[in-house]
Coordinates of C-alpha atoms in Angstrom, one line a residue:
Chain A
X1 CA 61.7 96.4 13.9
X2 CA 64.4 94.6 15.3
X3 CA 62.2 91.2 16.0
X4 CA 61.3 91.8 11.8
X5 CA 65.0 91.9 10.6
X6 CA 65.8 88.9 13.3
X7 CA 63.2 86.9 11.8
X8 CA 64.3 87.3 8.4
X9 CA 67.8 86.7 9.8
X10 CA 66.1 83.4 10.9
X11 CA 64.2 82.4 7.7
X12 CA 67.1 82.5 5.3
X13 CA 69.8 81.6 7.5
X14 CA 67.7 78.4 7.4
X15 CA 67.8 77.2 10.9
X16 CA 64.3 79.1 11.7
X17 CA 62.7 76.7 8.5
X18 CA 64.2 73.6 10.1
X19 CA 63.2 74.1 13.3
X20 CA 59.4 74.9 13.0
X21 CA 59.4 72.0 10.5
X22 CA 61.0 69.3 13.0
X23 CA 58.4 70.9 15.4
X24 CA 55.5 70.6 13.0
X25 CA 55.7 67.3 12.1
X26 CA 56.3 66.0 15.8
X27 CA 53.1 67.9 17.0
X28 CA 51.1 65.9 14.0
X29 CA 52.6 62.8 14.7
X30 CA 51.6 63.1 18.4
X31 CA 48.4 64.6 16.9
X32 CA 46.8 61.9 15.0
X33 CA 47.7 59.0 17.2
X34 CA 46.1 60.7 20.0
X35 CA 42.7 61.6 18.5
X36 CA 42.7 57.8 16.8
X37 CA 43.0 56.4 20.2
X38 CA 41.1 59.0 22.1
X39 CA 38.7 58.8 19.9
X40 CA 38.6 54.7 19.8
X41 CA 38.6 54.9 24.1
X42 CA 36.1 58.0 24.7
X43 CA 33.4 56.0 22.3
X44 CA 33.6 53.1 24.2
X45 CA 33.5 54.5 27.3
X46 CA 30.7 56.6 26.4
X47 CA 28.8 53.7 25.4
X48 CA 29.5 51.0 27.9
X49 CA 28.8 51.4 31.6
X50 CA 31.1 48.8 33.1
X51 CA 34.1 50.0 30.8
X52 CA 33.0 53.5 32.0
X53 CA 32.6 52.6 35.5
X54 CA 36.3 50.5 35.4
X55 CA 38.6 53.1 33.8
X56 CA 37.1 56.1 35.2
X57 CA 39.4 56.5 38.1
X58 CA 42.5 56.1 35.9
X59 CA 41.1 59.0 33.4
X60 CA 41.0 60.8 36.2
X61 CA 44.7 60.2 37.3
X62 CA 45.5 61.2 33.4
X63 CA 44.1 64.5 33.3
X64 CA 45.6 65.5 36.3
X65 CA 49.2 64.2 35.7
X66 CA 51.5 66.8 35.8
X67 CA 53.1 67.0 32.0
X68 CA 56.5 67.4 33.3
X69 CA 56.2 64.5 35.2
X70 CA 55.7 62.3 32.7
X71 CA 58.2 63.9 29.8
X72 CA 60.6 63.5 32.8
X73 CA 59.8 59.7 33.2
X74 CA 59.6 59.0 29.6
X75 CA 62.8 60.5 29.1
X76 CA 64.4 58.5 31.3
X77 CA 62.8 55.2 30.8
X78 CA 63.2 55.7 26.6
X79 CA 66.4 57.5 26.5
X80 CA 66.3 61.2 24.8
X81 CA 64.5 59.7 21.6
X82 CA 61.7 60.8 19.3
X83 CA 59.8 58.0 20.9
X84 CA 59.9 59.0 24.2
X85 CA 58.7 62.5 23.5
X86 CA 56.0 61.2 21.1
X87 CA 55.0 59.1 24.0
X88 CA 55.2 62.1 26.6
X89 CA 52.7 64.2 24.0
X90 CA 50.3 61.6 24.0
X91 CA 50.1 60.4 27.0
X92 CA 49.2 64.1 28.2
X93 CA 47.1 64.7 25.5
X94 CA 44.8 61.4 25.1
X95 CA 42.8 61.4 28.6
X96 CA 41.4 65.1 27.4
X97 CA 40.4 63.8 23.9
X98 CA 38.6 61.0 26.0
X99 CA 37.2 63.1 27.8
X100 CA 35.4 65.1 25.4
X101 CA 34.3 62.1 23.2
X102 CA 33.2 60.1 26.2
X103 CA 30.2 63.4 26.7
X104 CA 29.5 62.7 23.0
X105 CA 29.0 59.2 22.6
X106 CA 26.9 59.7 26.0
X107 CA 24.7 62.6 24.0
X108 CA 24.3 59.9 21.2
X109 CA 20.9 59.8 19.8
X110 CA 19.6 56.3 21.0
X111 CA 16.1 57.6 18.4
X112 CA 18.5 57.2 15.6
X113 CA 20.7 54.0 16.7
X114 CA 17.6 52.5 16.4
X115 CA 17.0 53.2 12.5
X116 CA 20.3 51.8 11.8
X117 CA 19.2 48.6 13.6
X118 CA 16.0 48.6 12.5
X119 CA 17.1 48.8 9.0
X120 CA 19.8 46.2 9.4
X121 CA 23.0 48.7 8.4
X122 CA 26.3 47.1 8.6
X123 CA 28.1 48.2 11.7
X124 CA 30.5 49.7 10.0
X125 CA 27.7 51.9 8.3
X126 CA 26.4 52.3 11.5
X127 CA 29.2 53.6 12.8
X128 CA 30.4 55.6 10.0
X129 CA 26.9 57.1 9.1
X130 CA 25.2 57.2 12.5
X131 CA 27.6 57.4 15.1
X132 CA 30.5 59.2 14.0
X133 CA 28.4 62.1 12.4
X134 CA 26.5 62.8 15.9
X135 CA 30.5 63.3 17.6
X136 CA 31.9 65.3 14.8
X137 CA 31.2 68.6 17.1
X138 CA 33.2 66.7 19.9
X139 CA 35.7 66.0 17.9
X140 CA 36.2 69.0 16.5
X141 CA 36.5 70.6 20.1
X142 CA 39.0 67.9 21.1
X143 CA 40.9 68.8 18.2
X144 CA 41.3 72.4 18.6
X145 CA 42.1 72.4 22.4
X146 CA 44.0 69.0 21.7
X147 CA 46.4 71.2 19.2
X148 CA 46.6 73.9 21.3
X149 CA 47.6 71.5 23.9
X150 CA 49.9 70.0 21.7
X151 CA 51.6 72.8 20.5
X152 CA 52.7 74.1 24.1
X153 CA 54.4 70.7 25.6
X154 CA 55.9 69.8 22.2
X155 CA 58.1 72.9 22.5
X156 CA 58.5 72.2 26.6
X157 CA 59.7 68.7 25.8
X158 CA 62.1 69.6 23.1
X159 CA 63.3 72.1 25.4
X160 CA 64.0 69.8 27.8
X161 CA 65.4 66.7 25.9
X162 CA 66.0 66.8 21.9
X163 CA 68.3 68.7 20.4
X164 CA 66.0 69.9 17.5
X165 CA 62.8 72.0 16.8
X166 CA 61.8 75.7 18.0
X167 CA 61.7 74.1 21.5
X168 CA 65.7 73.6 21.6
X169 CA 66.6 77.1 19.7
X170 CA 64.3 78.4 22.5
X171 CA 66.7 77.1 24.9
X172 CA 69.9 77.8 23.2
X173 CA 68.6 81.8 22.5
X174 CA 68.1 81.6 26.2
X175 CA 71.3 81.0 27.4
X176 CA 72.2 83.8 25.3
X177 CA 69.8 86.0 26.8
X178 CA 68.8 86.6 22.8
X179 CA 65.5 88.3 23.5
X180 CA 65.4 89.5 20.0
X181 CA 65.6 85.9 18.4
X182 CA 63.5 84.5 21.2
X183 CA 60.7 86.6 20.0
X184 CA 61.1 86.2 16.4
X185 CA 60.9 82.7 16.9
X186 CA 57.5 83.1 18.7
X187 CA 55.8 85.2 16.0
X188 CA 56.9 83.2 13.6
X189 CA 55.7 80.4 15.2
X190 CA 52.4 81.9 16.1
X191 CA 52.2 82.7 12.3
X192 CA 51.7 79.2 11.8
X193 CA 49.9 78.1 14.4
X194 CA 47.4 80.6 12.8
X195 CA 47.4 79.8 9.5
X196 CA 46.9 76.3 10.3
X197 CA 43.6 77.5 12.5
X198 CA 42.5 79.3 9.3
X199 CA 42.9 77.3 6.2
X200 CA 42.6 73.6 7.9
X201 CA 40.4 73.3 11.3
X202 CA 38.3 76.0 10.6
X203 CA 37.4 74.7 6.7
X204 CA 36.8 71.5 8.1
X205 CA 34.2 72.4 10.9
X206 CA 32.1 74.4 8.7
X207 CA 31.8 71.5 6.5
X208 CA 30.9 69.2 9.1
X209 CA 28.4 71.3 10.5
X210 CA 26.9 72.7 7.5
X211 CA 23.7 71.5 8.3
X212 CA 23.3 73.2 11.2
X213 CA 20.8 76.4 11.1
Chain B
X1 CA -2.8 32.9 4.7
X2 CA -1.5 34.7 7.0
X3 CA 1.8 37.1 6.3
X4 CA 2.8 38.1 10.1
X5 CA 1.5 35.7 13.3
X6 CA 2.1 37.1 16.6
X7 CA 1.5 35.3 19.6
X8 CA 3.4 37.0 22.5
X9 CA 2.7 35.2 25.4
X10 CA 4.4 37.9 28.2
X11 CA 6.4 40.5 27.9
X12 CA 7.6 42.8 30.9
X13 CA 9.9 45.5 31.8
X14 CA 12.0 46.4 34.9
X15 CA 11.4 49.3 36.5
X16 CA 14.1 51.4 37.4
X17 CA 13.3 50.4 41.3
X18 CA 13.3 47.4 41.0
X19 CA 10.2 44.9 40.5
X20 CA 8.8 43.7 36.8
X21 CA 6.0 45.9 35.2
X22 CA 4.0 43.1 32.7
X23 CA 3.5 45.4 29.3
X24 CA 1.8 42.3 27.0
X25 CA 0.0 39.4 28.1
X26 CA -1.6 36.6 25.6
X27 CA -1.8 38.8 22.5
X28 CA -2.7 36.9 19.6
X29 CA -3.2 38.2 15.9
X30 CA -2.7 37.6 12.1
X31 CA -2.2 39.8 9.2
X32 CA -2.7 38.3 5.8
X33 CA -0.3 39.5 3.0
X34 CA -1.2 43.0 1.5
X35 CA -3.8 43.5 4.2
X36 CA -3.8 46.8 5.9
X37 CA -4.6 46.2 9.8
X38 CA -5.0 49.4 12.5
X39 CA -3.9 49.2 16.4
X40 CA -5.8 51.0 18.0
X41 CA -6.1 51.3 22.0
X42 CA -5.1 53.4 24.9
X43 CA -2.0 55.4 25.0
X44 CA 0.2 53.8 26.9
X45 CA -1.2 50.7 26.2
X46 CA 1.9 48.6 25.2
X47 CA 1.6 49.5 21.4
X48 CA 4.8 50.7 20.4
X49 CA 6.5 48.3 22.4
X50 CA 4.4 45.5 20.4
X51 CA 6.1 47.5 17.2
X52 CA 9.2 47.0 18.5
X53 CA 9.0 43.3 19.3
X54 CA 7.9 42.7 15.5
X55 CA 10.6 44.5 14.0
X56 CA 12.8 43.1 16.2
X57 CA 14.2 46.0 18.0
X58 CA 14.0 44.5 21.1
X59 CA 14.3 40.6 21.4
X60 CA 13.4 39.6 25.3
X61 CA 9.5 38.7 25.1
X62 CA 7.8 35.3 25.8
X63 CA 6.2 34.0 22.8
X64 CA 6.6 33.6 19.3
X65 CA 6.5 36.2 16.3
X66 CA 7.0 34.8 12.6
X67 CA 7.3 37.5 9.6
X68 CA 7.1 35.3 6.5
X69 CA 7.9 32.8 8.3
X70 CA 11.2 33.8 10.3
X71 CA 11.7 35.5 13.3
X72 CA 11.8 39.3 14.0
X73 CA 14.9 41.0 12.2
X74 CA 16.1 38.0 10.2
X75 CA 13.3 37.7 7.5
X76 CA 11.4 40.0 4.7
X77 CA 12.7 43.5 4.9
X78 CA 10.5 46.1 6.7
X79 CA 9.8 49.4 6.8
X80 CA 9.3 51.4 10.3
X81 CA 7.8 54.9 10.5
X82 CA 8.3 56.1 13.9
X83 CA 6.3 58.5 15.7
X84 CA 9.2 61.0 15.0
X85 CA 10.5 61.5 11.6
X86 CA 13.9 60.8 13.0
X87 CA 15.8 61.3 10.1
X88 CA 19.5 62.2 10.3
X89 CA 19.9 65.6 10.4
X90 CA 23.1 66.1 9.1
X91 CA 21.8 64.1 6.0
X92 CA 20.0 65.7 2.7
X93 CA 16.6 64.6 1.9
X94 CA 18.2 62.2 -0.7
X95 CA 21.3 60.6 1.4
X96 CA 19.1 59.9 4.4
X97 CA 16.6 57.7 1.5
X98 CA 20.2 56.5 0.2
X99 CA 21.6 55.3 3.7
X100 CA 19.0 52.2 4.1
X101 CA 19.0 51.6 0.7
X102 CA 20.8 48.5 -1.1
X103 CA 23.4 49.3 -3.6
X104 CA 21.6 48.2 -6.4
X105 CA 18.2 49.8 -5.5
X106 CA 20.4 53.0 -5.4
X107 CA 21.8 52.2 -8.7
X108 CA 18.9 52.4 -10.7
X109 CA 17.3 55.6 -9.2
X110 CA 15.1 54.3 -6.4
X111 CA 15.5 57.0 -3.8
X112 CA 15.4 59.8 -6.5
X113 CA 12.0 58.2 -8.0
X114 CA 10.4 57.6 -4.5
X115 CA 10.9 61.3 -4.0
X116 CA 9.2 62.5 -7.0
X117 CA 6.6 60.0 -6.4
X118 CA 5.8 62.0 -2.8
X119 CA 6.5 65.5 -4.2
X120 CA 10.0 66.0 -2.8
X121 CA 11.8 65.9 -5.9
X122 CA 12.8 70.0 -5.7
X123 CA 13.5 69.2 -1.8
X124 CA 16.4 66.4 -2.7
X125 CA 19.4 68.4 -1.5
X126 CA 17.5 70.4 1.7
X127 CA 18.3 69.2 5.3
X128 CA 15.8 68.0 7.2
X129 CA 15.8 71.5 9.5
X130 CA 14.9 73.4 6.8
X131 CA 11.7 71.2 6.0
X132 CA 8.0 71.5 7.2
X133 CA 6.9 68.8 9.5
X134 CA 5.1 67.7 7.3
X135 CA 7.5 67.2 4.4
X136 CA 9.7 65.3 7.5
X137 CA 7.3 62.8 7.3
X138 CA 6.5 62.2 3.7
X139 CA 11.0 61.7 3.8
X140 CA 10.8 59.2 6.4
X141 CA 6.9 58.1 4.5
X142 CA 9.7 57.4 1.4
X143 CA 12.4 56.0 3.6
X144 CA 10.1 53.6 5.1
X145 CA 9.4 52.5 0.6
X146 CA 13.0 52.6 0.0
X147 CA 13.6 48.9 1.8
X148 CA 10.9 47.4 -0.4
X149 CA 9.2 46.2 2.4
X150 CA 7.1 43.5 2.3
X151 CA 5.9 44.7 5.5
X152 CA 5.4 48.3 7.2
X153 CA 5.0 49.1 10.6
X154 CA 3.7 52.9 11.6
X155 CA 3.7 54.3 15.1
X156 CA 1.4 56.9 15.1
X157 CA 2.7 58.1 11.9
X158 CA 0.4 61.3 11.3
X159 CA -0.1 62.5 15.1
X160 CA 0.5 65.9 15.7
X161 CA 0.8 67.2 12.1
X162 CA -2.6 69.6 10.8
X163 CA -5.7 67.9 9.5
X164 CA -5.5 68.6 5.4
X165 CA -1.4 67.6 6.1
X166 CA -2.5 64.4 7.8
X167 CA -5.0 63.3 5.2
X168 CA -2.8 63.9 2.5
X169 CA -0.3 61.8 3.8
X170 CA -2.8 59.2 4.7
X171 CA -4.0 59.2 0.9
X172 CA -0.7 58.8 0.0
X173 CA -0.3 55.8 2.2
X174 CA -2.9 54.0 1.1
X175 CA -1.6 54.5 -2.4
X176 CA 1.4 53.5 -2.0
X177 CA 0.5 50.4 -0.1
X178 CA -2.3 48.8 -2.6
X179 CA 0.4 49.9 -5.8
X180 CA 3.2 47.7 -4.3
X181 CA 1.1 44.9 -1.9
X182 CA 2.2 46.2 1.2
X183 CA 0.9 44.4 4.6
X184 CA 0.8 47.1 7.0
X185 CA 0.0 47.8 10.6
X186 CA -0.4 51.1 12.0
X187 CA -0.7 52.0 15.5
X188 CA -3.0 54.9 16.3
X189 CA -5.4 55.4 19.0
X190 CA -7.6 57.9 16.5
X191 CA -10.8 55.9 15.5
X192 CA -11.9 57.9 13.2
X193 CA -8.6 57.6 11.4
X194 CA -8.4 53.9 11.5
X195 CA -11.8 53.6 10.1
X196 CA -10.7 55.3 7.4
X197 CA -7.2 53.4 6.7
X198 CA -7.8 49.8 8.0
X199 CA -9.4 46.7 6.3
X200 CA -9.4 44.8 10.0
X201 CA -9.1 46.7 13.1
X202 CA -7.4 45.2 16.1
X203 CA -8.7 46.8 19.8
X204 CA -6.4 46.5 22.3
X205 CA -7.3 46.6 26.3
X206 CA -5.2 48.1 28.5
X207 CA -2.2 47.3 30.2
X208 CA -1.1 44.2 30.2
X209 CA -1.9 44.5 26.5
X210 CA -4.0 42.0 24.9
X211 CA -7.0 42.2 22.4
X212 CA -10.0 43.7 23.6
X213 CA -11.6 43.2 19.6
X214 CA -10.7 42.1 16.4
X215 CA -13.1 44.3 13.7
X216 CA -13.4 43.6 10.5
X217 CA -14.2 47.4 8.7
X218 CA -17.3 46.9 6.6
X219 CA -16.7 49.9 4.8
X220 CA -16.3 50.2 0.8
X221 CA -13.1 51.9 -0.8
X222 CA -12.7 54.6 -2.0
X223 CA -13.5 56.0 1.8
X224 CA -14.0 59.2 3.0
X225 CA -13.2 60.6 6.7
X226 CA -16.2 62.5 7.4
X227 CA -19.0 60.7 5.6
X228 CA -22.1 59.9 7.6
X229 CA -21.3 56.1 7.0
X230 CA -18.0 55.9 8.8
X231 CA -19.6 58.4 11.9
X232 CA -22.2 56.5 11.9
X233 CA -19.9 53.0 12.3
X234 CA -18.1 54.6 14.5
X235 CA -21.2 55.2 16.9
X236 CA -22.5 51.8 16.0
X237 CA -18.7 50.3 17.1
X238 CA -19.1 52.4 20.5
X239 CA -22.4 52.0 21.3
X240 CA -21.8 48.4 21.8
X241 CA -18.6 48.4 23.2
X242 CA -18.5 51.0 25.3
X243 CA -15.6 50.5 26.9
X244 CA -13.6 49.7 23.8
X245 CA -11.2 53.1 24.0
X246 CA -11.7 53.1 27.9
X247 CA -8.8 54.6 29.3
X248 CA -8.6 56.6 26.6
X249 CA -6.3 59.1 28.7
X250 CA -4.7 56.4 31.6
X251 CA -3.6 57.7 34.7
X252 CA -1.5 54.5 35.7
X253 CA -0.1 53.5 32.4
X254 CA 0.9 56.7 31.0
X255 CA 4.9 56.0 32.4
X256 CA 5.1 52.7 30.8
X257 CA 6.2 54.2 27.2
X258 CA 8.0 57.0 28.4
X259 CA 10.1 54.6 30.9
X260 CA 11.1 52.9 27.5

């Protein structure tokens, strides 16, 4: 009851708004330019042996880097920034998005390459009708665990070096010992997360696999 | 005049071990324009790789191939039914006809009219799952059309699909071939069937491929599949060559095509 009149507290005195907002936009940010170059990387990879063979090691090093390791050193090296947090995100979240794609482009249908060749398709046709339609399940899976991923080290690295977003108030209700706000934060920001689940990533995946049985 | 030469001197492929397997060696042959010409041999004999060297899937052979006069995948259009349907399946009936079609053959209705023409026409917005195997094969039958080929290759186009299925879509083949001039060559190591289909018959011998007998079919059109005059051509055919479809079930060459 008390956590419901907090987060209304929250809502209206504005600061609850602001926060999820400046936290939103830094997840989607860090978001998109890590499935467009995941998704780039992992499709190579998947595709070319000796690229495969080359980088393989160093995908390796990047899923197993600790994330506080490298929000520390990008903190330091970029100053407390938007950049350097951007930069933190991605370079967390973009050796898991490889990942994932690279199994895709691997489970590729070489039966149906071959009737884009054989009927001379552009390779951007190629690409957009033949390739990236066999890794839409892929990338629908790197997406989801990419935003759950997302949405934990965003509020870690705001926490820990920018003075803004749910991340921050986190902190600051902390030091307070504020247990009240600290939950009404979460729930409200689990309301979100949620509603973003529902109405965008789970709309999109049915349409993309509609033809499945 | 002839509308497709081949004359692939060798062609090999390297086993996974190590060491060159030979698939082709000296196979020579000519189709003229609009005729319809059967391959028939052994499975495992090197036919579907010969498919693939004409359509110009795969470009490392010895020899020379001209398709109205140019080389493999730079001259006339063709059309290539696989052994599979292998149609997209996230695709409808209708955008996997669209996807290999020009713009402006899409613009005045030719996937929509090819459909109709091969009974699809209530089936235009069903994906391919949902679809008999049958019906999978008249879409890719009308995919193969939708290029305007001047030329059409089939790998065993009809194999594996229920005798009143197959014959259907072998009348429909035919058809469509004689209404728009099509040259064809169709693989198939079913006699009987390439009796039926083919104006010239090309035998191949087994690995390394090469031909074993080039058979002009005697037989007048409209033809039937079980008349007594194509059994008893057939016969005639075997009885003197009798080792024309030897190997009809290879022990040796069987990992050839499923290496590939």
């Amino acid at each position: 009851m008390a956590v419901a009149e907090s987060i209304f507290e929250h809502l209206f005195e504005g600061e609850l708004v602001e926060s999820i907002l400046a936290t939103l936009s830094r997840a989607a940010v860090a978001f998109f330019i890590s499935m467009a170059i995941g998704i780039t990387v992992g499709l190579a990879l998947g595709r070319s042996k000796g690229l495969d063979r080359f980088f393989d090691g160093w995908l390796v090093l990047g899923l197993n880097m600790p994330a506080l390791v490298v929000a520390i050193l990008c903190y330091i090296w970029f100053g407390l920034t938007e950049f350097a947090l951007i930069l933190a995100v991605c370079i967390n979240k973009i050796p898991n998005v490889i990942a994932t794609i690279r199994e895709g482009a691997r489970a590729i249908e070489p039966e149906l390459i071959e009737v884009g060749r054989v009927y001379r398709l552009s390779w951007l046709q190629q690409l957009r009708q033949i390739y990236l339609p066999q890794l839409y399940p892929y990338i629908v899976a790197a997406s989801r665990s990419g935003l759950a991923l997302i949405w934990k080290i965003v509020l870690l690295f705001e926490l820990l070096g920018r003075s803004s977003g749910v991340g921050f108030q986190l902190q600051v209700f902390f030091q307070f010992f504020d247990i009240t706000s600290i939950l009404a934060y979460a729930f409200a920001f689990i309301a979100v997360v949620l509603t973003i689940e529902g109405f965008v990533m789970r709309p999109v995946e049915r349409r993309l696999t509609a033809w499945r049985l | 005049m002839s509308f497709l030469t081949a004359d692939i001197a060798r062609k090999t492929f390297t086993m996974v071990g190590g060491g060159d397997v030979e698939v082709i060696r000296d196979l020579r042959f000519a189709i003229g324009d609009g005729e319809f010409v059967c391959i028939v041999g052994p499975s495992g004999c090197g036919k579907t790789t010969l498919l693939q060297l004409i359509s110009g899937i795969d470009p490392i052979y010895d020899g020379a191939i001209s398709i109205g006069g140019a080389a493999p995948g730079t001259g006339p259009r063709l059309g290539y039914m696989f052994q599979s349907d292998r149609l997209m399946p996230w695709m409808t009936v209708l955008e996997n006809v669209r996807l290999i079609c020009s713009p402006e053959a899409i613009k005045r209705g030719l996937p929509e009219r090819l459909l109709t023409d091969f009974g699809l026409a209530d089936f235009v917005n069903s994906y391919p799952n949902r679809l008999s195997g049958g019906m999978r094969r008249r879409v890719a039958l009308a995919r193969a059309y939708a290029v305007e080929p001047k030329l059409l290759l089939l790998d065993e186009p009809f194999v594996s699909l229920d005798a009143p299925v197959a014959l259907r879509l072998r009348d429909l083949l035919m058809e469509s071939t004689r209404e728009h001039g099509t040259s064809v060559l169709f693989v198939t190591h079913d006699l009987r069937e390439a009796l039926y289909l083919a104006d010239r018959i090309v035998f191949l011998a087994k690995r390394p491929a090469r031909v074993a007998l080039d058979f002009t079919v005697p037989l007048p059109r409209p033809r039937s599949i079980d008349s007594a005059a194509l059994e008893s051509l057939r016969t005639e055919l075997l009885d003197a060559h009798p080792d024309l479809l030897a190997g009809l079930v290879p022990t040796d060459s069987a990992e050839i095509e499923e290496h590939r």
